[in-house]
């Protein structure tokens, strides 16, 4: 089983649509969680960190369910500029609780927003 | 504000040749530094990380090595490149903040080994 699993898509949605991405992780000791976006042939860019209580940033809402080891990202009112690959990322930390920021990346979910 | 630089942006090298990729960070002190590789059509794989000058941890056995000669400089090297070393190499930095170790990536180096 992969450490971080995502539906690879692709998701093709019209402008204005709401789209949701799901992600599961296998290591219950994982400590922190993120969503990154990556444009074609570019570096990943941090979209948002995911907090236990869930968090929202404009049109983007992230949720975390530790019991189910599940993370989600909801995008409302999709824009053409939202087209990218969305990466679910988990930091499992080390034994003893020390975290050196060793991230594990999912394979990514491809989103295409069309006019 | 913090910025991270990588060079070169693209590189084409023959099999068996040496490699040196450089990454520098500005605007922060004592960052954690990371090297990742993204092979074509695949996810990012952590290669090395460093928590300080001269401190390098390797995540996977491979044909590559890393060094950190200065606080904000991280170098990825190889003595003899293999075809399988082709990929998109990304350097990242982070500083622990509020329990979250958010990482920020440089623009990357796209390496093709022929």
mmCIF file of C-alpha atoms in Angstrom:
data_model
loop_
_atom_site.group_PDB
_atom_site.id
_atom_site.type_symbol
_atom_site.label_atom_id
_atom_site.label_comp_id
_atom_site.label_asym_id
_atom_site.label_seq_id
_atom_site.Cartn_x
_atom_site.Cartn_y
_atom_site.Cartn_z
ATOM 1 C CA UNK A 1 0.000 0.000 0.000
ATOM 2 C CA UNK A 2 1.339 3.436 -0.891
ATOM 3 C CA UNK A 3 2.036 5.778 2.014
ATOM 4 C CA UNK A 4 -0.081 8.506 0.442
ATOM 5 C CA UNK A 5 -2.784 7.665 -2.088
ATOM 6 C CA UNK A 6 -4.736 10.000 -4.308
ATOM 7 C CA UNK A 7 -7.182 9.542 -7.153
ATOM 8 C CA UNK A 8 -5.013 10.529 -10.151
ATOM 9 C CA UNK A 9 -8.002 11.848 -12.105
ATOM 10 C CA UNK A 10 -7.990 13.664 -14.414
ATOM 11 C CA UNK A 11 -10.864 15.791 -13.247
ATOM 12 C CA UNK A 12 -12.370 17.920 -15.993
ATOM 13 C CA UNK A 13 -14.798 20.525 -14.698
ATOM 14 C CA UNK A 14 -16.416 23.696 -16.066
ATOM 15 C CA UNK A 15 -15.658 27.104 -14.650
ATOM 16 C CA UNK A 16 -17.683 27.759 -11.532
ATOM 17 C CA UNK A 17 -17.928 24.105 -10.528
ATOM 18 C CA UNK A 18 -17.117 22.713 -7.112
ATOM 19 C CA UNK A 19 -14.585 19.896 -7.070
ATOM 20 C CA UNK A 20 -13.295 17.730 -4.226
ATOM 21 C CA UNK A 21 -10.063 15.767 -3.963
ATOM 22 C CA UNK A 22 -9.501 12.960 -1.511
ATOM 23 C CA UNK A 23 -6.354 11.499 -0.082
ATOM 24 C CA UNK A 24 -5.569 8.689 2.346
ATOM 25 C CA UNK A 25 -2.356 8.035 4.242
ATOM 26 C CA UNK A 26 -1.137 4.813 5.774
ATOM 27 C CA UNK A 27 1.030 5.934 8.701
ATOM 28 C CA UNK A 28 -1.086 6.717 11.734
ATOM 29 C CA UNK A 29 1.896 8.507 13.311
ATOM 30 C CA UNK A 30 1.786 11.209 10.639
ATOM 31 C CA UNK A 31 2.030 14.611 12.202
ATOM 32 C CA UNK A 32 1.244 17.284 9.667
ATOM 33 C CA UNK A 33 -0.517 17.539 6.349
ATOM 34 C CA UNK A 34 -0.442 19.809 3.340
ATOM 35 C CA UNK A 35 -1.851 20.427 -0.098
ATOM 36 C CA UNK A 36 0.514 21.642 -2.808
ATOM 37 C CA UNK A 37 -0.266 22.551 -6.393
ATOM 38 C CA UNK A 38 2.111 21.924 -9.252
ATOM 39 C CA UNK A 39 1.799 23.513 -12.654
ATOM 40 C CA UNK A 40 3.178 21.707 -15.682
ATOM 41 C CA UNK A 41 6.989 21.549 -15.559
ATOM 42 C CA UNK A 42 7.131 23.832 -12.511
ATOM 43 C CA UNK A 43 7.988 23.371 -8.864
ATOM 44 C CA UNK A 44 5.280 22.468 -6.330
ATOM 45 C CA UNK A 45 3.864 25.429 -4.442
ATOM 46 C CA UNK A 46 2.284 25.252 -1.014
ATOM 47 C CA UNK A 47 -1.455 25.763 -1.284
ATOM 48 C CA UNK A 48 -2.379 25.241 2.344
ATOM 49 C CA UNK A 49 -1.499 23.380 5.487
ATOM 50 C CA UNK A 50 -4.273 21.182 6.867
ATOM 51 C CA UNK A 51 -5.160 21.598 10.520
ATOM 52 C CA UNK A 52 -7.058 19.181 12.717
ATOM 53 C CA UNK A 53 -10.092 21.426 12.939
ATOM 54 C CA UNK A 54 -10.206 21.982 9.187
ATOM 55 C CA UNK A 55 -9.365 25.271 7.571
ATOM 56 C CA UNK A 56 -10.500 27.525 4.790
ATOM 57 C CA UNK A 57 -8.647 29.961 2.574
ATOM 58 C CA UNK A 58 -10.941 31.783 0.181
ATOM 59 C CA UNK A 59 -12.381 29.244 -2.250
ATOM 60 C CA UNK A 60 -10.312 26.398 -0.785
ATOM 61 C CA UNK A 61 -11.307 24.246 2.179
ATOM 62 C CA UNK A 62 -9.164 21.489 3.662
ATOM 63 C CA UNK A 63 -10.360 18.809 6.047
ATOM 64 C CA UNK A 64 -8.479 16.222 8.090
ATOM 65 C CA UNK A 65 -9.911 13.065 9.625
ATOM 66 C CA UNK A 66 -7.192 11.427 11.723
ATOM 67 C CA UNK A 67 -9.367 8.479 12.716
ATOM 68 C CA UNK A 68 -9.911 7.547 9.072
ATOM 69 C CA UNK A 69 -6.470 8.789 7.960
ATOM 70 C CA UNK A 70 -8.163 10.855 5.306
ATOM 71 C CA UNK A 71 -7.539 14.349 3.949
ATOM 72 C CA UNK A 72 -9.670 16.330 1.539
ATOM 73 C CA UNK A 73 -9.490 19.518 -0.486
ATOM 74 C CA UNK A 74 -12.583 21.301 -1.746
ATOM 75 C CA UNK A 75 -12.372 23.985 -4.418
ATOM 76 C CA UNK A 76 -15.442 26.152 -4.918
ATOM 77 C CA UNK A 77 -16.223 28.359 -7.913
ATOM 78 C CA UNK A 78 -13.396 26.858 -10.001
ATOM 79 C CA UNK A 79 -11.336 29.203 -12.156
ATOM 80 C CA UNK A 80 -9.381 28.429 -15.303
ATOM 81 C CA UNK A 81 -6.250 29.259 -13.314
ATOM 82 C CA UNK A 82 -6.998 26.410 -10.895
ATOM 83 C CA UNK A 83 -5.947 23.917 -13.589
ATOM 84 C CA UNK A 84 -2.931 22.101 -12.157
ATOM 85 C CA UNK A 85 -1.892 18.930 -10.386
ATOM 86 C CA UNK A 86 -2.830 18.879 -6.699
ATOM 87 C CA UNK A 87 -0.464 17.023 -4.395
ATOM 88 C CA UNK A 88 -1.454 15.591 -1.041
ATOM 89 C CA UNK A 89 1.554 15.665 1.283
ATOM 90 C CA UNK A 90 2.171 14.099 4.682
ATOM 91 C CA UNK A 91 4.948 14.610 7.228
ATOM 92 C CA UNK A 92 5.272 11.522 9.378
ATOM 93 C CA UNK A 93 8.089 12.750 11.595
ATOM 94 C CA UNK A 94 10.625 10.443 13.168
ATOM 95 C CA UNK A 95 10.668 8.033 16.093
ATOM 96 C CA UNK A 96 10.671 10.063 19.284
ATOM 97 C CA UNK A 97 8.499 12.730 17.724
ATOM 98 C CA UNK A 98 11.240 14.741 16.079
ATOM 99 C CA UNK A 99 10.176 16.126 12.750
ATOM 100 C CA UNK A 100 12.800 17.010 10.197
ATOM 101 C CA UNK A 101 10.177 17.823 7.656
ATOM 102 C CA UNK A 102 10.541 14.633 5.651
ATOM 103 C CA UNK A 103 7.543 14.859 3.424
ATOM 104 C CA UNK A 104 5.855 12.056 1.549
ATOM 105 C CA UNK A 105 4.048 13.131 -1.595
ATOM 106 C CA UNK A 106 1.064 11.541 -3.251
ATOM 107 C CA UNK A 107 1.150 11.003 -6.995
ATOM 108 C CA UNK A 108 -1.127 14.010 -7.501
ATOM 109 C CA UNK A 109 -4.590 14.626 -8.910
ATOM 110 C CA UNK A 110 -4.829 16.400 -12.247
ATOM 111 C CA UNK A 111 -7.468 19.104 -12.521
ATOM 112 C CA UNK A 112 -8.502 20.793 -15.742
ATOM 113 C CA UNK A 113 -11.016 23.632 -15.576
ATOM 114 C CA UNK A 114 -12.569 24.470 -18.953
ATOM 115 C CA UNK A 115 -14.603 27.476 -20.085
ATOM 116 C CA UNK B 1 11.347 37.671 2.289
ATOM 117 C CA UNK B 2 12.904 34.310 1.630
ATOM 118 C CA UNK B 3 13.981 33.191 -1.807
ATOM 119 C CA UNK B 4 15.538 29.992 -3.066
ATOM 120 C CA UNK B 5 17.698 29.701 -6.152
ATOM 121 C CA UNK B 6 18.722 26.679 -8.171
ATOM 122 C CA UNK B 7 20.988 26.382 -11.156
ATOM 123 C CA UNK B 8 21.248 25.458 -13.841
ATOM 124 C CA UNK B 9 17.607 25.379 -14.932
ATOM 125 C CA UNK B 10 18.213 22.656 -17.495
ATOM 126 C CA UNK B 11 21.113 20.323 -18.088
ATOM 127 C CA UNK B 12 21.913 17.615 -20.634
ATOM 128 C CA UNK B 13 24.767 15.322 -19.664
ATOM 129 C CA UNK B 14 26.254 12.126 -21.121
ATOM 130 C CA UNK B 15 26.220 8.890 -19.155
ATOM 131 C CA UNK B 16 29.311 8.617 -16.983
ATOM 132 C CA UNK B 17 29.874 12.347 -16.636
ATOM 133 C CA UNK B 18 29.955 14.136 -13.251
ATOM 134 C CA UNK B 19 27.165 16.301 -11.877
ATOM 135 C CA UNK B 20 26.955 19.296 -9.582
ATOM 136 C CA UNK B 21 23.679 21.087 -8.865
ATOM 137 C CA UNK B 22 23.601 24.049 -6.551
ATOM 138 C CA UNK B 23 20.886 25.481 -4.346
ATOM 139 C CA UNK B 24 21.068 28.638 -2.238
ATOM 140 C CA UNK B 25 18.552 30.205 0.106
ATOM 141 C CA UNK B 26 18.288 33.877 1.031
ATOM 142 C CA UNK B 27 16.433 35.635 3.804
ATOM 143 C CA UNK B 28 16.498 32.915 6.445
ATOM 144 C CA UNK B 29 18.996 31.403 8.854
ATOM 145 C CA UNK B 30 19.635 27.771 9.741
ATOM 146 C CA UNK B 31 16.969 26.322 7.462
ATOM 147 C CA UNK B 32 16.397 22.628 6.935
ATOM 148 C CA UNK B 33 17.322 21.878 3.318
ATOM 149 C CA UNK B 34 16.119 19.067 1.073
ATOM 150 C CA UNK B 35 16.808 17.541 -2.322
ATOM 151 C CA UNK B 36 13.957 15.808 -4.149
ATOM 152 C CA UNK B 37 13.756 14.122 -7.523
ATOM 153 C CA UNK B 38 10.680 13.829 -9.699
ATOM 154 C CA UNK B 39 11.062 11.304 -12.472
ATOM 155 C CA UNK B 40 8.842 11.672 -15.539
ATOM 156 C CA UNK B 41 5.230 10.834 -14.680
ATOM 157 C CA UNK B 42 6.065 10.006 -11.076
ATOM 158 C CA UNK B 43 5.798 11.594 -7.661
ATOM 159 C CA UNK B 44 8.444 13.470 -5.728
ATOM 160 C CA UNK B 45 11.000 11.363 -3.935
ATOM 161 C CA UNK B 46 13.091 12.735 -1.065
ATOM 162 C CA UNK B 47 16.787 12.114 -1.732
ATOM 163 C CA UNK B 48 18.649 13.997 1.028
ATOM 164 C CA UNK B 49 17.951 16.372 3.851
ATOM 165 C CA UNK B 50 20.160 18.525 6.042
ATOM 166 C CA UNK B 51 19.496 20.181 9.388
ATOM 167 C CA UNK B 52 22.808 22.064 9.501
ATOM 168 C CA UNK B 53 26.230 22.665 7.966
ATOM 169 C CA UNK B 54 27.953 19.381 7.193
ATOM 170 C CA UNK B 55 24.936 17.325 8.326
ATOM 171 C CA UNK B 56 23.484 15.188 5.548
ATOM 172 C CA UNK B 57 20.977 12.355 5.759
ATOM 173 C CA UNK B 58 20.304 10.109 2.792
ATOM 174 C CA UNK B 59 16.865 8.684 2.274
ATOM 175 C CA UNK B 60 17.500 6.216 -0.524
ATOM 176 C CA UNK B 61 20.585 4.364 -1.761
ATOM 177 C CA UNK B 62 21.652 5.833 -5.063
ATOM 178 C CA UNK B 63 24.339 7.178 -7.303
ATOM 179 C CA UNK B 64 24.169 10.663 -5.803
ATOM 180 C CA UNK B 65 25.624 12.534 -2.856
ATOM 181 C CA UNK B 66 24.899 15.842 -1.166
ATOM 182 C CA UNK B 67 26.914 18.404 0.757
ATOM 183 C CA UNK B 68 26.168 21.515 2.772
ATOM 184 C CA UNK B 69 29.325 23.636 2.925
ATOM 185 C CA UNK B 70 27.517 26.760 4.166
ATOM 186 C CA UNK B 71 24.339 27.419 6.118
ATOM 187 C CA UNK B 72 22.308 28.394 3.077
ATOM 188 C CA UNK B 73 24.000 26.333 0.370
ATOM 189 C CA UNK B 74 23.125 22.787 -0.596
ATOM 190 C CA UNK B 75 24.858 20.869 -3.367
ATOM 191 C CA UNK B 76 23.843 17.658 -5.142
ATOM 192 C CA UNK B 77 26.610 15.718 -6.862
ATOM 193 C CA UNK B 78 27.428 12.586 -8.750
ATOM 194 C CA UNK B 79 30.765 11.221 -9.917
ATOM 195 C CA UNK B 80 29.257 9.237 -12.808
ATOM 196 C CA UNK B 81 25.743 9.791 -14.055
ATOM 197 C CA UNK B 82 23.434 6.934 -15.030
ATOM 198 C CA UNK B 83 20.515 7.067 -17.447
ATOM 199 C CA UNK B 84 18.200 6.544 -14.481
ATOM 200 C CA UNK B 85 19.421 9.812 -12.929
ATOM 201 C CA UNK B 86 17.353 11.788 -15.421
ATOM 202 C CA UNK B 87 14.587 13.789 -13.787
ATOM 203 C CA UNK B 88 13.470 17.063 -12.287
ATOM 204 C CA UNK B 89 15.604 17.924 -9.249
ATOM 205 C CA UNK B 90 14.070 20.177 -6.669
ATOM 206 C CA UNK B 91 15.663 21.850 -3.684
ATOM 207 C CA UNK B 92 13.475 22.940 -0.785
ATOM 208 C CA UNK B 93 13.886 24.749 2.517
ATOM 209 C CA UNK B 94 11.838 24.830 5.671
ATOM 210 C CA UNK B 95 11.767 26.285 9.126
ATOM 211 C CA UNK B 96 9.708 24.682 11.856
ATOM 212 C CA UNK B 97 6.875 27.009 12.806
ATOM 213 C CA UNK B 98 4.044 26.189 15.167
ATOM 214 C CA UNK B 99 4.719 22.492 14.818
ATOM 215 C CA UNK B 100 4.331 22.626 11.057
ATOM 216 C CA UNK B 101 7.372 22.209 8.832
ATOM 217 C CA UNK B 102 6.141 23.908 5.669
ATOM 218 C CA UNK B 103 8.528 23.475 2.781
ATOM 219 C CA UNK B 104 9.161 25.851 -0.078
ATOM 220 C CA UNK B 105 10.663 24.736 -3.342
ATOM 221 C CA UNK B 106 13.149 26.230 -5.725
ATOM 222 C CA UNK B 107 12.461 26.391 -9.481
ATOM 223 C CA UNK B 108 14.205 23.067 -10.092
ATOM 224 C CA UNK B 109 16.792 21.686 -12.495
ATOM 225 C CA UNK B 110 15.623 19.469 -15.328
ATOM 226 C CA UNK B 111 18.381 16.903 -15.964
ATOM 227 C CA UNK B 112 18.520 14.675 -19.013
ATOM 228 C CA UNK B 113 21.184 11.980 -19.112
ATOM 229 C CA UNK B 114 21.870 10.616 -22.611
#
